[in-house]
């Protein structure tokens, strides 16, 4: 048998092994990217919770200041208007927190979708590398069959 043919078959088999290894590494890279996306999402959720808490803290602080001022002035005619203003402030704060929570939900859905896409792409790249590797092994077998 021709030594060049043996070398060519050997290179095809080596190439097939390298192809499989490359597919596994690409899948690992995609898994790591999906993990990073999940970590970023967790940080974004924490940030959104902090923003919500900060908004409620601002509301509570402003309410306390308004009530303290009302207690100092004791304007009896303004009782209903103060109560209405406090209720309006509370509604605004609740709406702000609701928007923050809704935005957090949308960002989480987006991150979950992106992470899932990364994992699927990684699996597809690994499968494609296996197909290419099998093709190269088939070429090597064909080369050997033609030579004998």
Coordinates of C-alpha atoms in Angstrom, one line a residue:
X1 CA 0.0 0.0 0.0
X2 CA 1.2 3.5 -0.9
X3 CA 2.6 5.4 2.2
X4 CA 1.0 8.6 0.9
X5 CA -2.4 6.9 0.9
X6 CA -1.8 5.6 4.5
X7 CA -0.8 9.2 5.5
X8 CA -3.9 10.6 3.8
X9 CA -6.1 8.1 5.6
X10 CA -4.4 8.9 8.9
X11 CA -4.9 12.6 8.3
X12 CA -8.6 12.1 7.5
X13 CA -9.1 10.1 10.7
X14 CA -7.1 12.7 12.7
X15 CA -9.2 15.5 11.1
X16 CA -12.4 13.6 12.1
X17 CA -11.2 13.4 15.7
X18 CA -10.3 17.1 15.7
X19 CA -13.7 17.9 14.2
X20 CA -15.5 16.1 17.1
X21 CA -13.3 17.9 19.7
X22 CA -14.0 21.3 18.1
X23 CA -17.8 20.6 18.2
X24 CA -17.5 19.7 21.9
X25 CA -15.6 22.9 22.6
X26 CA -18.1 25.0 20.7
X27 CA -20.9 23.5 22.7
X28 CA -19.0 24.2 26.0
X29 CA -18.5 27.8 24.9
X30 CA -22.2 28.2 24.2
X31 CA -23.1 26.7 27.6
X32 CA -20.7 29.2 29.2
X33 CA -22.3 32.0 27.3
X34 CA -25.8 30.8 28.4
X35 CA -24.5 30.7 32.0
X36 CA -23.2 34.3 31.7
X37 CA -26.5 35.4 30.4
X38 CA -28.2 33.8 33.4
X39 CA -25.8 35.5 35.7
X40 CA -26.4 38.9 34.1
X41 CA -30.1 38.3 34.4
X42 CA -29.8 37.6 38.1
X43 CA -27.8 40.8 38.6
X44 CA -30.5 42.7 36.7
X45 CA -33.2 41.2 38.8
X46 CA -31.3 42.3 42.0
X47 CA -30.9 45.8 40.5
X48 CA -34.6 46.0 39.8
X49 CA -35.5 44.9 43.3
X50 CA -33.2 47.6 44.7
X51 CA -34.9 50.2 42.4
X52 CA -38.3 49.1 43.7
X53 CA -37.2 49.2 47.3
X54 CA -35.6 52.6 46.7
X55 CA -38.8 53.9 45.2
X56 CA -40.9 52.7 48.2
X57 CA -38.3 54.2 50.6
X58 CA -38.6 57.6 48.8
X59 CA -42.3 57.4 49.0
X60 CA -42.3 56.5 52.8
X61 CA -39.8 59.3 53.5
X62 CA -41.9 61.9 51.6
X63 CA -45.0 60.6 53.3
X64 CA -43.4 60.9 56.7
X65 CA -42.3 64.4 56.0
X66 CA -45.7 65.4 54.7
X67 CA -47.4 64.0 57.8
X68 CA -45.0 65.7 60.1
X69 CA -45.6 69.1 58.3
X70 CA -49.3 68.5 58.6
X71 CA -49.1 67.8 62.3
X72 CA -47.2 71.0 62.8
X73 CA -49.6 73.2 60.9
X74 CA -52.8 71.4 61.9
X75 CA -54.9 72.9 59.2
X76 CA -58.2 71.3 59.8
X77 CA -59.7 72.4 56.5
X78 CA -56.9 70.7 54.6
X79 CA -57.5 67.2 56.2
X80 CA -59.2 65.8 53.1
X81 CA -56.9 67.4 50.7
X82 CA -53.8 66.1 52.5
X83 CA -55.3 62.6 52.6
X84 CA -56.1 62.8 48.9
X85 CA -52.6 64.0 48.1
X86 CA -51.1 61.2 50.2
X87 CA -53.3 58.6 48.4
X88 CA -52.2 60.1 45.0
X89 CA -48.6 59.8 46.0
X90 CA -49.1 56.2 47.0
X91 CA -50.8 55.4 43.7
X92 CA -47.9 57.0 41.8
X93 CA -45.3 55.0 43.8
X94 CA -47.2 51.8 43.3
X95 CA -47.4 52.5 39.5
X96 CA -43.7 53.2 39.4
X97 CA -42.9 49.9 41.2
X98 CA -45.3 48.0 39.0
X99 CA -43.5 49.3 35.9
X100 CA -40.1 48.4 37.3
X101 CA -41.4 44.8 38.0
X102 CA -42.9 44.6 34.5
X103 CA -39.6 45.6 33.0
X104 CA -37.8 43.1 35.1
X105 CA -40.2 40.4 33.9
X106 CA -39.6 41.3 30.2
X107 CA -35.8 41.3 30.7
X108 CA -35.9 37.9 32.4
X109 CA -37.9 36.5 29.5
X110 CA -35.5 37.9 27.0
X111 CA -32.5 36.5 29.0
X112 CA -34.1 33.1 29.3
X113 CA -34.7 33.0 25.5
X114 CA -31.2 34.1 24.7
X115 CA -29.7 31.5 27.1
X116 CA -31.9 28.8 25.5
X117 CA -30.8 29.8 22.0
X118 CA -27.2 29.6 23.1
X119 CA -27.6 26.1 24.4
X120 CA -29.5 25.0 21.3
X121 CA -26.8 26.5 19.0
X122 CA -24.1 24.7 21.0
X123 CA -25.9 21.3 20.6
X124 CA -26.4 22.0 16.9
X125 CA -22.7 22.8 16.4
X126 CA -21.7 19.6 18.2
X127 CA -24.1 17.6 16.1
X128 CA -22.8 19.2 12.9
X129 CA -19.2 18.4 13.9
X130 CA -20.2 14.8 14.4
X131 CA -21.7 14.7 11.0
X132 CA -18.6 16.2 9.4
X133 CA -16.4 13.7 11.4
X134 CA -18.5 10.7 10.2
X135 CA -18.2 12.1 6.6
X136 CA -14.4 12.3 7.0
X137 CA -14.2 8.7 8.3
X138 CA -16.3 7.7 5.4
X139 CA -13.9 9.4 3.0
X140 CA -11.0 7.5 4.7
X141 CA -12.8 4.2 4.4
X142 CA -13.6 4.9 0.8
X143 CA -9.9 5.8 0.1
X144 CA -8.8 2.6 1.7
X145 CA -11.4 0.6 -0.3
X146 CA -10.3 2.1 -3.5
X147 CA -6.6 1.3 -2.7
X148 CA -7.2 -2.4 -2.0

